[in-house]
Tab-separated table of C-alpha atoms in Angstrom:
chain	number	residue	atom	x	y	z
X	150	UNK	CA	13.868	-11.542	-44.210
X	151	UNK	CA	9.881	-11.832	-43.084
X	152	UNK	CA	10.723	-12.594	-39.445
X	153	UNK	CA	13.020	-9.718	-39.179
X	154	UNK	CA	9.901	-7.675	-40.286
X	155	UNK	CA	7.912	-8.861	-37.749
X	156	UNK	CA	10.771	-8.230	-35.122
X	157	UNK	CA	10.717	-4.681	-36.034
X	158	UNK	CA	7.113	-4.218	-36.354
X	159	UNK	CA	6.809	-5.550	-32.628
X	160	UNK	CA	9.356	-3.253	-31.277
X	161	UNK	CA	7.614	-0.693	-33.086
X	162	UNK	CA	4.479	-1.313	-31.328
X	163	UNK	CA	6.211	-0.358	-28.147
X	164	UNK	CA	6.798	3.549	-28.952
X	165	UNK	CA	3.287	4.988	-27.847
X	166	UNK	CA	3.750	3.036	-24.292
X	167	UNK	CA	7.325	4.075	-24.254
X	168	UNK	CA	6.931	7.551	-25.264
X	169	UNK	CA	3.708	7.756	-22.538
X	170	UNK	CA	6.411	6.117	-19.739
X	171	UNK	CA	8.872	8.932	-20.305
X	172	UNK	CA	6.624	11.871	-20.449
X	173	UNK	CA	4.556	10.802	-17.611
X	174	UNK	CA	7.232	8.726	-15.293
X	175	UNK	CA	10.559	9.123	-16.253
X	176	UNK	CA	10.488	13.061	-16.777
X	177	UNK	CA	8.981	14.177	-13.888
X	178	UNK	CA	11.311	12.060	-11.788
X	179	UNK	CA	14.543	13.285	-13.769
X	180	UNK	CA	12.711	16.898	-13.308
X	181	UNK	CA	12.152	16.628	-9.426
X	182	UNK	CA	15.231	15.213	-8.645
X	183	UNK	CA	16.741	18.237	-10.255
X	184	UNK	CA	14.619	20.982	-8.218
X	185	UNK	CA	15.529	19.191	-5.166
X	186	UNK	CA	18.448	20.739	-5.682
X	187	UNK	CA	17.245	24.551	-5.739
X	188	UNK	CA	16.210	27.181	-4.101
X	189	UNK	CA	11.759	27.039	-5.831
X	190	UNK	CA	10.188	29.560	-3.808
X	191	UNK	CA	6.208	29.844	-5.400
X	192	UNK	CA	6.693	28.645	-8.873
X	193	UNK	CA	9.169	31.184	-9.466
X	194	UNK	CA	11.866	29.383	-11.189
X	195	UNK	CA	13.801	32.394	-12.938
X	196	UNK	CA	14.274	33.341	-9.199
X	197	UNK	CA	15.152	29.825	-8.529
X	198	UNK	CA	18.732	29.521	-6.919
X	199	UNK	CA	21.365	26.569	-6.376
X	200	UNK	CA	21.040	24.864	-2.985
X	201	UNK	CA	23.308	21.907	-3.164
X	202	UNK	CA	22.002	19.512	-0.415
X	203	UNK	CA	20.716	22.122	1.667
X	204	UNK	CA	17.523	20.751	1.169
X	205	UNK	CA	18.246	17.585	2.096
X	206	UNK	CA	19.482	18.952	5.015
X	207	UNK	CA	16.513	20.633	6.038
X	208	UNK	CA	14.323	17.990	5.402
X	209	UNK	CA	16.735	15.311	7.516
X	210	UNK	CA	16.604	17.851	10.537
X	211	UNK	CA	12.791	19.115	10.630
X	212	UNK	CA	11.643	18.753	14.070
X	213	UNK	CA	8.914	16.662	12.871
X	214	UNK	CA	11.103	14.258	10.624
X	215	UNK	CA	11.400	11.672	13.356
X	216	UNK	CA	8.233	11.698	14.086
X	217	UNK	CA	6.730	11.406	10.493
X	218	UNK	CA	9.445	8.350	10.087
X	219	UNK	CA	8.220	6.326	13.596
X	220	UNK	CA	4.658	7.254	12.151
X	221	UNK	CA	5.299	5.846	8.790
X	222	UNK	CA	7.204	2.212	10.102
X	223	UNK	CA	4.086	1.902	12.351
X	224	UNK	CA	1.091	2.357	10.177
X	225	UNK	CA	2.706	0.308	7.197
X	226	UNK	CA	3.774	-2.103	9.892
X	227	UNK	CA	0.724	-2.643	11.118
X	228	UNK	CA	-1.795	-2.123	8.004
X	229	UNK	CA	0.661	-4.677	5.922
X	230	UNK	CA	-0.270	-7.330	8.404
X	231	UNK	CA	-2.989	-7.314	8.834
X	232	UNK	CA	-4.323	-6.411	5.254
X	233	UNK	CA	-2.277	-9.082	3.966
X	234	UNK	CA	-3.502	-11.776	7.480
X	235	UNK	CA	-6.915	-10.610	6.634
X	236	UNK	CA	-6.705	-10.973	2.796
X	237	UNK	CA	-5.214	-14.516	3.020
X	238	UNK	CA	-8.063	-15.576	5.476
X	239	UNK	CA	-11.066	-13.942	2.889
X	240	UNK	CA	-8.874	-15.748	-0.348
X	241	UNK	CA	-9.118	-18.795	1.247
X	242	UNK	CA	-12.762	-19.021	1.887
X	243	UNK	CA	-13.836	-17.119	-0.637
X	244	UNK	CA	-11.384	-20.192	-2.817
X	245	UNK	CA	-14.514	-22.463	-1.906
X	246	UNK	CA	-17.133	-23.147	-4.694
X	247	UNK	CA	-20.447	-21.540	-2.594
X	248	UNK	CA	-23.350	-20.303	-3.810
X	249	UNK	CA	-22.893	-16.636	-2.564
X	250	UNK	CA	-19.371	-16.913	-3.184
X	251	UNK	CA	-18.965	-14.140	-6.212
X	252	UNK	CA	-20.889	-11.981	-4.746
X	253	UNK	CA	-19.300	-12.021	-1.810
X	254	UNK	CA	-16.172	-11.759	-3.750
X	255	UNK	CA	-17.674	-8.177	-4.912
X	256	UNK	CA	-18.882	-6.945	-2.006
X	257	UNK	CA	-15.222	-7.270	0.058
X	258	UNK	CA	-13.483	-5.635	-3.401
X	259	UNK	CA	-15.681	-2.626	-3.384
X	260	UNK	CA	-14.041	-0.844	-0.710
X	261	UNK	CA	-10.676	-0.381	-2.839
X	262	UNK	CA	-12.393	1.213	-5.600
X	263	UNK	CA	-14.277	3.384	-3.531
X	264	UNK	CA	-12.762	6.968	-3.199
X	265	UNK	CA	-9.916	7.871	-0.685
X	266	UNK	CA	-11.268	11.371	0.592
X	267	UNK	CA	-14.767	9.759	0.300
X	268	UNK	CA	-14.050	6.743	2.650
X	269	UNK	CA	-11.793	9.258	4.911
X	270	UNK	CA	-15.322	11.576	5.185
X	271	UNK	CA	-17.534	8.588	6.187
X	272	UNK	CA	-15.016	7.356	8.440
X	273	UNK	CA	-13.808	10.834	10.037
X	274	UNK	CA	-17.789	10.875	10.813
X	275	UNK	CA	-18.541	7.769	11.832
X	276	UNK	CA	-15.128	8.295	14.875
X	277	UNK	CA	-16.508	11.215	15.943
X	278	UNK	CA	-16.138	11.078	19.237
X	279	UNK	CA	-19.872	12.173	20.572
X	280	UNK	CA	-21.935	11.677	17.525
X	281	UNK	CA	-20.121	9.282	15.969
X	282	UNK	CA	-22.075	5.828	14.352
X	283	UNK	CA	-19.249	3.820	15.915
X	284	UNK	CA	-19.315	5.515	20.131
X	285	UNK	CA	-23.406	5.686	19.870
X	286	UNK	CA	-23.200	2.168	18.959
X	287	UNK	CA	-21.356	0.951	21.838
X	288	UNK	CA	-23.239	3.156	24.071
X	289	UNK	CA	-26.363	1.824	23.018
X	290	UNK	CA	-24.959	-2.028	23.064
X	291	UNK	CA	-23.939	-1.037	27.174
X	292	UNK	CA	-20.459	-0.456	26.239
X	293	UNK	CA	-19.455	3.173	26.852
X	294	UNK	CA	-16.282	1.543	28.603
X	295	UNK	CA	-15.189	1.100	24.987
X	296	UNK	CA	-15.792	4.663	23.209
X	297	UNK	CA	-12.616	6.080	23.038
X	298	UNK	CA	-11.664	9.436	21.038
X	299	UNK	CA	-10.976	7.318	17.701
X	300	UNK	CA	-9.316	9.985	15.762
X	301	UNK	CA	-8.669	12.781	18.750
X	302	UNK	CA	-6.665	10.911	21.311
X	303	UNK	CA	-2.663	11.257	20.068
X	304	UNK	CA	-2.115	7.413	21.297
X	305	UNK	CA	-4.849	6.101	19.455
X	306	UNK	CA	-5.099	8.291	16.620
X	307	UNK	CA	-2.773	6.523	14.505
X	308	UNK	CA	-4.327	2.879	14.524
X	309	UNK	CA	-7.973	4.528	13.605
X	310	UNK	CA	-5.957	5.733	10.907
X	311	UNK	CA	-4.622	1.827	10.137
X	312	UNK	CA	-8.063	0.918	10.641
X	313	UNK	CA	-9.449	2.745	7.831
X	314	UNK	CA	-6.626	1.872	5.017
X	315	UNK	CA	-7.153	-1.766	6.267
X	316	UNK	CA	-11.061	-1.810	5.671
X	317	UNK	CA	-10.226	-0.201	2.101
X	318	UNK	CA	-6.813	-2.066	0.850
X	319	UNK	CA	-8.138	-5.635	2.189
X	320	UNK	CA	-10.099	-6.908	-0.793
X	321	UNK	CA	-6.945	-5.847	-3.435
X	322	UNK	CA	-4.780	-8.069	-1.600
X	323	UNK	CA	-7.411	-10.838	-1.207
X	324	UNK	CA	-7.676	-10.587	-4.843
X	325	UNK	CA	-4.488	-11.010	-5.219
X	326	UNK	CA	-4.238	-13.672	-3.487
X	327	UNK	CA	-7.463	-15.544	-4.682
X	328	UNK	CA	-5.267	-15.265	-8.029
X	329	UNK	CA	-2.942	-17.670	-6.214
X	330	UNK	CA	-4.850	-19.785	-5.218
X	331	UNK	CA	-6.957	-20.803	-8.199
X	332	UNK	CA	-3.968	-20.856	-9.800
X	333	UNK	CA	-2.506	-23.952	-8.257
X	334	UNK	CA	-3.106	-27.648	-10.045
X	335	UNK	CA	-5.826	-29.755	-8.165
X	336	UNK	CA	-3.804	-32.587	-8.538
X	337	UNK	CA	-0.946	-31.959	-5.253
X	338	UNK	CA	-4.393	-31.270	-3.330
X	339	UNK	CA	-5.058	-35.056	-4.685
X	340	UNK	CA	-1.865	-36.491	-3.737
X	341	UNK	CA	-2.093	-34.834	-0.366
X	342	UNK	CA	-5.757	-36.106	0.252
X	343	UNK	CA	-4.104	-39.815	-0.539
X	344	UNK	CA	-1.401	-39.448	1.620
X	345	UNK	CA	-4.149	-38.652	4.901
X	346	UNK	CA	-2.741	-35.174	4.983
X	347	UNK	CA	-5.446	-32.486	7.303
X	348	UNK	CA	-6.690	-29.756	6.233
X	349	UNK	CA	-4.043	-27.865	8.112
X	350	UNK	CA	-1.307	-29.981	6.584
X	351	UNK	CA	-2.540	-29.100	3.179
X	352	UNK	CA	-2.162	-25.107	3.943
X	353	UNK	CA	1.033	-25.617	5.400
X	354	UNK	CA	2.952	-27.851	2.635
X	355	UNK	CA	0.491	-27.168	-0.720
X	356	UNK	CA	-1.135	-24.211	-0.940
X	357	UNK	CA	1.365	-21.789	1.602
X	358	UNK	CA	4.629	-22.695	-0.600
X	359	UNK	CA	2.870	-22.487	-3.835
X	360	UNK	CA	1.344	-18.892	-3.319
X	361	UNK	CA	4.597	-17.478	-2.344
X	362	UNK	CA	5.122	-15.489	-5.700
X	363	UNK	CA	1.426	-13.656	-4.716
X	364	UNK	CA	1.769	-13.824	-1.407
X	365	UNK	CA	5.221	-11.765	-1.560
X	366	UNK	CA	3.207	-9.327	-4.333
X	367	UNK	CA	1.239	-8.547	-2.138
X	368	UNK	CA	3.313	-7.829	1.626
X	369	UNK	CA	5.673	-5.524	-1.581
X	370	UNK	CA	2.490	-3.734	-2.564
X	371	UNK	CA	1.078	-3.040	0.638
X	372	UNK	CA	4.365	-2.541	2.160
X	373	UNK	CA	5.070	0.476	-0.305
X	374	UNK	CA	2.107	1.959	0.173
X	375	UNK	CA	1.769	1.838	3.658
X	376	UNK	CA	5.126	4.010	3.682
X	377	UNK	CA	3.594	6.240	1.063
X	378	UNK	CA	0.634	7.038	2.604
X	379	UNK	CA	-1.136	10.289	2.319
X	380	UNK	CA	-4.817	10.943	0.928
X	381	UNK	CA	-6.440	8.701	3.932
X	382	UNK	CA	-3.881	10.222	6.774
X	383	UNK	CA	-4.894	13.618	5.056
X	384	UNK	CA	-8.210	13.395	4.586
X	385	UNK	CA	-9.090	11.277	8.097
X	386	UNK	CA	-6.652	13.811	10.564
X	387	UNK	CA	-5.029	15.903	8.580
X	388	UNK	CA	-1.877	14.287	10.657
X	389	UNK	CA	-3.334	15.640	13.487
X	390	UNK	CA	-3.931	15.913	16.315
X	391	UNK	CA	-0.959	17.587	16.504
X	392	UNK	CA	2.066	15.207	14.672
X	393	UNK	CA	0.186	12.538	16.336
X	394	UNK	CA	-0.434	10.866	12.761
X	395	UNK	CA	1.709	12.802	10.774
X	396	UNK	CA	3.561	10.422	8.199
X	397	UNK	CA	6.300	10.912	5.477
X	398	UNK	CA	3.356	12.123	2.995
X	399	UNK	CA	1.973	14.274	4.699
X	400	UNK	CA	5.392	15.506	5.691
X	401	UNK	CA	5.961	16.065	1.825
X	402	UNK	CA	2.658	17.910	1.100
X	403	UNK	CA	2.843	20.363	3.428
X	404	UNK	CA	6.541	21.583	2.336
X	405	UNK	CA	4.943	21.839	-1.385
X	406	UNK	CA	1.602	23.847	0.530
X	407	UNK	CA	4.043	26.239	2.368
X	408	UNK	CA	5.827	26.676	-1.277
X	409	UNK	CA	9.081	24.709	-0.292
X	410	UNK	CA	8.801	23.355	-3.868
X	411	UNK	CA	12.867	22.284	-3.435
X	412	UNK	CA	12.235	20.777	0.329
X	413	UNK	CA	9.766	18.949	-1.820
X	414	UNK	CA	10.894	17.494	-3.983
X	415	UNK	CA	13.584	16.561	-1.811
X	416	UNK	CA	11.562	14.602	0.863
X	417	UNK	CA	9.929	12.884	-2.139
X	418	UNK	CA	13.593	11.668	-2.989
X	419	UNK	CA	14.319	10.437	0.707
X	420	UNK	CA	10.818	8.732	0.635
X	421	UNK	CA	11.908	7.364	-2.366
X	422	UNK	CA	14.737	5.673	-1.045
X	423	UNK	CA	13.596	4.711	2.032
X	424	UNK	CA	11.088	3.073	0.470
X	425	UNK	CA	14.027	0.850	-1.797
X	426	UNK	CA	15.926	0.333	1.425
X	427	UNK	CA	12.998	-1.409	3.197
X	428	UNK	CA	11.226	-2.894	0.311
X	429	UNK	CA	14.402	-4.786	-1.631
X	430	UNK	CA	15.789	-6.831	1.468
X	431	UNK	CA	12.225	-8.158	2.373
X	432	UNK	CA	11.426	-8.672	-1.569
X	433	UNK	CA	14.904	-10.502	-1.921
X	434	UNK	CA	14.070	-12.724	1.154
X	435	UNK	CA	10.540	-13.617	0.551
X	436	UNK	CA	11.456	-14.589	-3.419
X	437	UNK	CA	14.043	-16.681	-2.359
X	438	UNK	CA	11.615	-18.788	-0.274
X	439	UNK	CA	9.472	-19.334	-3.303
X	440	UNK	CA	9.142	-22.849	-4.846
X	441	UNK	CA	8.258	-23.521	-8.388
X	442	UNK	CA	5.641	-25.363	-9.431
């Protein structure tokens, strides 16, 4: 009887969390799906009419849709590869016991806690073609040929914005991978040393296989973040010049900003489906490569 009461007590403790989750996540998600089938203009819900799949057709046939999808995948691919690669290098480096290890961990993680809007505005100023500190420094070092129109060149702008994203979130990726490194028991490395393994062999056959769960989480989180990118892109370029940095997130924002709330909800649902179609196969493939400690 006492055991049963304890079990019921533990379930009651879940109710506040479930209530918050339902009110702030499930309910808005269900409402968003419902609104995606309605014609809603300027928050006039009483005048809303049933649109069926019309909003989805409008979004999928929008002239900027193909550009937004292409840019979203470019942005997600570039940022995910760089954040995971650099994050892994930093995690391996800072997993060693150095005098400045704790300080350096803080320094590299600090950008992750900064406001994306503030970071975007700072880099917008730094990448100004005439007065930005990057081009000024390059010219001062006698390298004017490397000075570029970082945010106004249509071919370069998406990669410049990707650099801002990488700078901001590499430290966060480092922390995920560092947690994986620190969970590896020392006796695996002792066995590798006894067998005469080199540093690279230890990393390839011991470290990397055992941090695969952390690696999978880092890659999936960054892939999702890249596909649904919005704040940095909107702050730095607003989708410009022209549509050079238009991504799915800015497309959704413009739909809501112009009062097309039904289309905005439909675009959000499509983005969610795209992310699931991309991320789930990647997640299943990577989890299949994980090994037991």
